[in-house]
Amino acid sequence: GRVYNKIASATGMSYDPEAQGLRALGCEDLPVLIRLKARRNLLHGTVDGVETLFVEVGEEGRIEDPLVPDVFSPLYCFRQPGRALPAFQLFKHDGKGKQALSEPGVVRPKHYTIVELRDNSGFADFFYLLALRQEEEGALRELFTRSVQDFFMENRSHSWNLHAAGEWVGVTQTSFFDATPWDTVGTFHEELGSARRVHELFARTTA
């Protein structure tokens, strides 16, 4: 927890090692938090004018061997006050087909769309776009504008997973439990800044 104390001191964020205060922040509708119930190392506060939280999430009881450490992945979240974003996830289609829908952190909805995105050169890539509630599919299509699609194609090397619901936008990595760990305040700021670009994109998008 030493690095988290340093981050909290440098950013003015509060630090909750057991993440007991997460529920009170109103972000429990984020799909990734519906799916993953093990949480730790919560940081929360205002960073550059935006309410921000960081928490490590994992599967409860994923590894039963006491000699094997549990595996957690970083989740960066940003609040957009007054928004009512549909509950959805966006993640890259990696050729695994429906197997990808069983990956950690992915809620298994009955209705999902495989979206084909193309950049200016014609290169195509594929993403899963998952609406948790069928009645919100129309709002989700309106949110996923051409500029949003272009952004994810232009930045596909970042391998972001997107989780959103209500006032919150959350970001994890595509290789959910393979994210490179960071151990310095500077690296935390770099990762946070990268994830914040996704928040800024949707802050400019109305639905």
Short mmCIF file of C-alpha atoms in Angstrom, two decimals:
data_model
loop_
_atom_site.label_atom_id
_atom_site.label_comp_id
_atom_site.label_asym_id
_atom_site.label_seq_id
_atom_site.Cartn_x
_atom_site.Cartn_y
_atom_site.Cartn_z
CA GLY A 1 0.00 0.00 0.00
CA ARG A 2 2.99 2.30 0.14
CA VAL A 3 2.64 3.48 -3.46
CA TYR A 4 -1.07 4.19 -2.93
CA ASN A 5 -0.29 6.36 0.06
CA LYS A 6 2.18 8.28 -2.11
CA ILE A 7 -0.41 8.71 -4.86
CA ALA A 8 -3.02 9.88 -2.36
CA SER A 9 -0.55 12.40 -0.95
CA ALA A 10 0.46 13.65 -4.42
CA THR A 11 -3.08 13.93 -5.82
CA GLY A 12 -5.13 14.81 -2.74
CA MET A 13 -7.24 11.68 -3.27
CA SER A 14 -8.45 9.62 -0.33
CA TYR A 15 -7.13 6.07 0.05
CA ASP A 16 -9.26 3.14 1.20
CA PRO A 17 -7.24 -0.13 1.19
CA GLU A 18 -10.35 -2.30 1.61
CA ALA A 19 -12.43 -0.27 -0.90
CA GLN A 20 -15.31 -0.24 1.57
CA GLY A 21 -16.41 3.21 0.41
CA LEU A 22 -16.93 2.21 -3.22
CA ARG A 23 -20.66 1.48 -2.96
CA ALA A 24 -21.38 4.97 -1.61
CA LEU A 25 -19.99 6.56 -4.80
CA GLY A 26 -22.95 5.42 -6.91
CA CYS A 27 -20.98 3.50 -9.54
CA GLU A 28 -22.21 -0.03 -8.79
CA ASP A 29 -24.18 -0.16 -12.06
CA LEU A 30 -20.95 -0.21 -14.06
CA PRO A 31 -20.96 -3.60 -15.81
CA VAL A 32 -17.48 -4.49 -14.64
CA LEU A 33 -18.50 -3.93 -11.02
CA ILE A 34 -21.62 -6.05 -11.48
CA ARG A 35 -19.39 -8.86 -12.67
CA LEU A 36 -16.39 -8.52 -10.34
CA LYS A 37 -17.09 -8.36 -6.62
CA ALA A 38 -13.55 -8.48 -5.18
CA ARG A 39 -12.24 -4.92 -4.76
CA ARG A 40 -9.25 -3.30 -3.05
CA ASN A 41 -7.09 -0.16 -3.05
CA LEU A 42 -9.70 2.50 -3.73
CA LEU A 43 -8.47 6.01 -4.52
CA HIS A 44 -11.11 8.74 -4.83
CA GLY A 45 -11.09 12.49 -5.24
CA THR A 46 -11.11 15.37 -7.70
CA VAL A 47 -8.25 15.37 -10.20
CA ASP A 48 -7.97 18.33 -12.60
CA GLY A 49 -11.57 19.26 -11.92
CA VAL A 50 -13.02 15.78 -12.55
CA GLU A 51 -14.33 13.41 -9.86
CA THR A 52 -12.11 10.39 -10.31
CA LEU A 53 -11.75 6.99 -8.73
CA PHE A 54 -9.31 4.15 -9.12
CA VAL A 55 -9.88 0.67 -7.75
CA GLU A 56 -8.44 -2.79 -8.31
CA VAL A 57 -11.08 -5.39 -9.15
CA GLY A 58 -11.02 -9.17 -9.38
CA GLU A 59 -13.13 -12.30 -9.17
CA GLU A 60 -14.10 -13.61 -5.77
CA GLY A 61 -12.67 -17.07 -5.22
CA ARG A 62 -11.06 -17.11 -8.66
CA ILE A 63 -7.97 -18.91 -7.37
CA GLU A 64 -8.47 -21.33 -4.46
CA ASP A 65 -4.79 -22.25 -3.99
CA PRO A 66 -3.58 -20.14 -1.03
CA LEU A 67 -0.06 -20.18 -2.45
CA VAL A 68 -1.21 -18.47 -5.66
CA PRO A 69 -1.99 -14.75 -5.25
CA ASP A 70 -5.35 -13.43 -6.39
CA VAL A 71 -5.18 -11.42 -9.59
CA PHE A 72 -6.63 -7.92 -9.76
CA SER A 73 -6.89 -5.44 -12.60
CA PRO A 74 -6.91 -1.62 -12.46
CA LEU A 75 -10.17 0.21 -13.15
CA TYR A 76 -10.15 3.98 -13.77
CA CYS A 77 -13.50 5.78 -13.46
CA PHE A 78 -14.64 9.32 -14.15
CA ARG A 79 -17.91 10.97 -13.18
CA GLN A 80 -19.98 13.00 -15.62
CA PRO A 81 -22.54 14.76 -13.38
CA GLY A 82 -26.07 14.90 -14.70
CA ARG A 83 -25.53 12.25 -17.38
CA ALA A 84 -27.73 9.18 -17.80
CA LEU A 85 -25.47 6.97 -19.89
CA PRO A 86 -26.86 3.60 -20.95
CA ALA A 87 -25.28 0.64 -19.18
CA PHE A 88 -22.88 -0.88 -21.71
CA GLN A 89 -19.47 -2.34 -22.40
CA LEU A 90 -17.21 -2.00 -25.43
CA PHE A 91 -14.24 -4.30 -25.94
CA LYS A 92 -12.21 -5.57 -28.84
CA HIS A 93 -13.24 -8.72 -30.69
CA ASP A 94 -10.05 -10.77 -30.60
CA GLY A 95 -11.12 -13.72 -32.70
CA LYS A 96 -12.29 -15.84 -29.76
CA GLY A 97 -15.92 -15.54 -30.81
CA LYS A 98 -18.44 -16.05 -28.03
CA GLN A 99 -15.67 -17.31 -25.76
CA ALA A 100 -14.75 -13.67 -25.26
CA LEU A 101 -18.10 -13.10 -23.58
CA SER A 102 -16.94 -15.37 -20.76
CA GLU A 103 -13.82 -13.35 -20.00
CA PRO A 104 -13.45 -11.87 -16.50
CA GLY A 105 -15.18 -8.54 -16.14
CA VAL A 106 -17.68 -9.13 -18.95
CA VAL A 107 -21.37 -9.28 -18.12
CA ARG A 108 -23.15 -11.81 -20.33
CA PRO A 109 -26.16 -10.02 -21.81
CA LYS A 110 -28.70 -11.67 -24.08
CA HIS A 111 -28.30 -8.92 -26.65
CA TYR A 112 -25.02 -7.70 -28.07
CA THR A 113 -23.66 -6.34 -31.33
CA ILE A 114 -20.39 -6.98 -33.11
CA VAL A 115 -19.40 -3.61 -34.53
CA GLU A 116 -17.13 -3.32 -37.56
CA LEU A 117 -15.06 -0.14 -37.53
CA ARG A 118 -12.87 1.11 -40.37
CA ASP A 119 -10.22 3.79 -40.41
CA ASN A 120 -9.52 6.18 -43.28
CA SER A 121 -7.28 3.65 -45.03
CA GLY A 122 -10.03 1.04 -45.02
CA PHE A 123 -8.49 -1.14 -42.31
CA ALA A 124 -11.25 -2.93 -40.39
CA ASP A 125 -11.35 -3.97 -36.76
CA PHE A 126 -14.15 -5.50 -34.73
CA PHE A 127 -15.53 -4.71 -31.28
CA TYR A 128 -18.19 -6.16 -29.05
CA LEU A 129 -20.76 -3.55 -28.05
CA LEU A 130 -22.85 -4.91 -25.18
CA ALA A 131 -26.02 -3.23 -23.93
CA LEU A 132 -27.03 -4.56 -20.53
CA ARG A 133 -30.63 -3.50 -20.99
CA GLN A 134 -32.41 -4.13 -24.28
CA GLU A 135 -34.49 -0.97 -23.90
CA GLU A 136 -31.28 1.11 -23.93
CA GLU A 137 -29.96 -0.20 -27.25
CA GLY A 138 -31.37 2.77 -29.15
CA ALA A 139 -29.69 5.28 -26.82
CA LEU A 140 -26.45 3.35 -27.13
CA ARG A 141 -26.51 3.53 -30.92
CA GLU A 142 -27.05 7.29 -30.69
CA LEU A 143 -24.10 7.58 -28.31
CA PHE A 144 -21.78 5.56 -30.53
CA THR A 145 -21.35 8.30 -33.12
CA ARG A 146 -18.95 8.40 -36.04
CA SER A 147 -16.49 10.49 -34.04
CA VAL A 148 -16.57 7.94 -31.20
CA GLN A 149 -15.96 5.10 -33.64
CA ASP A 150 -13.08 6.99 -35.25
CA PHE A 151 -11.54 7.61 -31.82
CA PHE A 152 -11.44 3.93 -30.94
CA MET A 153 -10.00 3.00 -34.31
CA GLU A 154 -7.32 5.68 -34.11
CA ASN A 155 -6.40 4.58 -30.58
CA ARG A 156 -6.89 0.82 -30.89
CA SER A 157 -3.28 0.20 -29.86
CA HIS A 158 -4.26 1.28 -26.31
CA SER A 159 -6.49 -1.81 -25.96
CA TRP A 160 -9.09 -0.08 -23.82
CA ASN A 161 -12.21 -1.79 -22.48
CA LEU A 162 -15.02 0.67 -21.84
CA HIS A 163 -17.65 0.34 -19.11
CA ALA A 164 -20.36 2.97 -18.63
CA ALA A 165 -23.61 3.50 -16.75
CA GLY A 166 -25.43 6.54 -15.41
CA GLU A 167 -22.91 9.24 -14.53
CA TRP A 168 -19.80 7.04 -14.68
CA VAL A 169 -17.36 6.06 -17.42
CA GLY A 170 -14.83 3.35 -16.54
CA VAL A 171 -11.78 2.03 -18.38
CA THR A 172 -9.86 -1.25 -18.06
CA GLN A 173 -7.38 -2.99 -20.35
CA THR A 174 -8.34 -5.55 -23.02
CA SER A 175 -6.04 -8.17 -21.52
CA PHE A 176 -7.99 -7.87 -18.32
CA PHE A 177 -5.70 -9.75 -15.94
CA ASP A 178 -2.50 -9.10 -17.90
CA ALA A 179 -2.28 -5.34 -17.38
CA THR A 180 1.29 -4.24 -16.72
CA PRO A 181 1.53 -3.33 -13.04
CA TRP A 182 2.81 0.11 -12.14
CA ASP A 183 4.69 0.97 -8.99
CA THR A 184 5.36 4.69 -9.16
CA VAL A 185 3.28 7.84 -8.88
CA GLY A 186 4.46 8.92 -12.34
CA THR A 187 3.24 5.72 -13.98
CA PHE A 188 -0.12 6.06 -12.26
CA HIS A 189 -0.51 9.56 -13.70
CA GLU A 190 0.37 8.29 -17.19
CA GLU A 191 -2.23 5.50 -17.03
CA LEU A 192 -4.82 7.81 -15.52
CA GLY A 193 -4.22 10.40 -18.25
CA SER A 194 -4.60 7.76 -20.94
CA ALA A 195 -7.89 6.49 -19.51
CA ARG A 196 -9.15 10.05 -19.03
CA ARG A 197 -9.08 10.57 -22.80
CA VAL A 198 -12.00 8.13 -23.05
CA HIS A 199 -13.92 10.10 -20.43
CA GLU A 200 -13.26 13.35 -22.30
CA LEU A 201 -14.53 11.78 -25.52
CA PHE A 202 -17.88 10.89 -23.98
CA ALA A 203 -18.09 14.15 -22.06
CA ARG A 204 -18.32 15.80 -25.51
CA THR A 205 -20.93 13.30 -26.76
CA THR A 206 -24.61 13.71 -25.97
CA ALA A 207 -27.19 10.96 -25.88
#
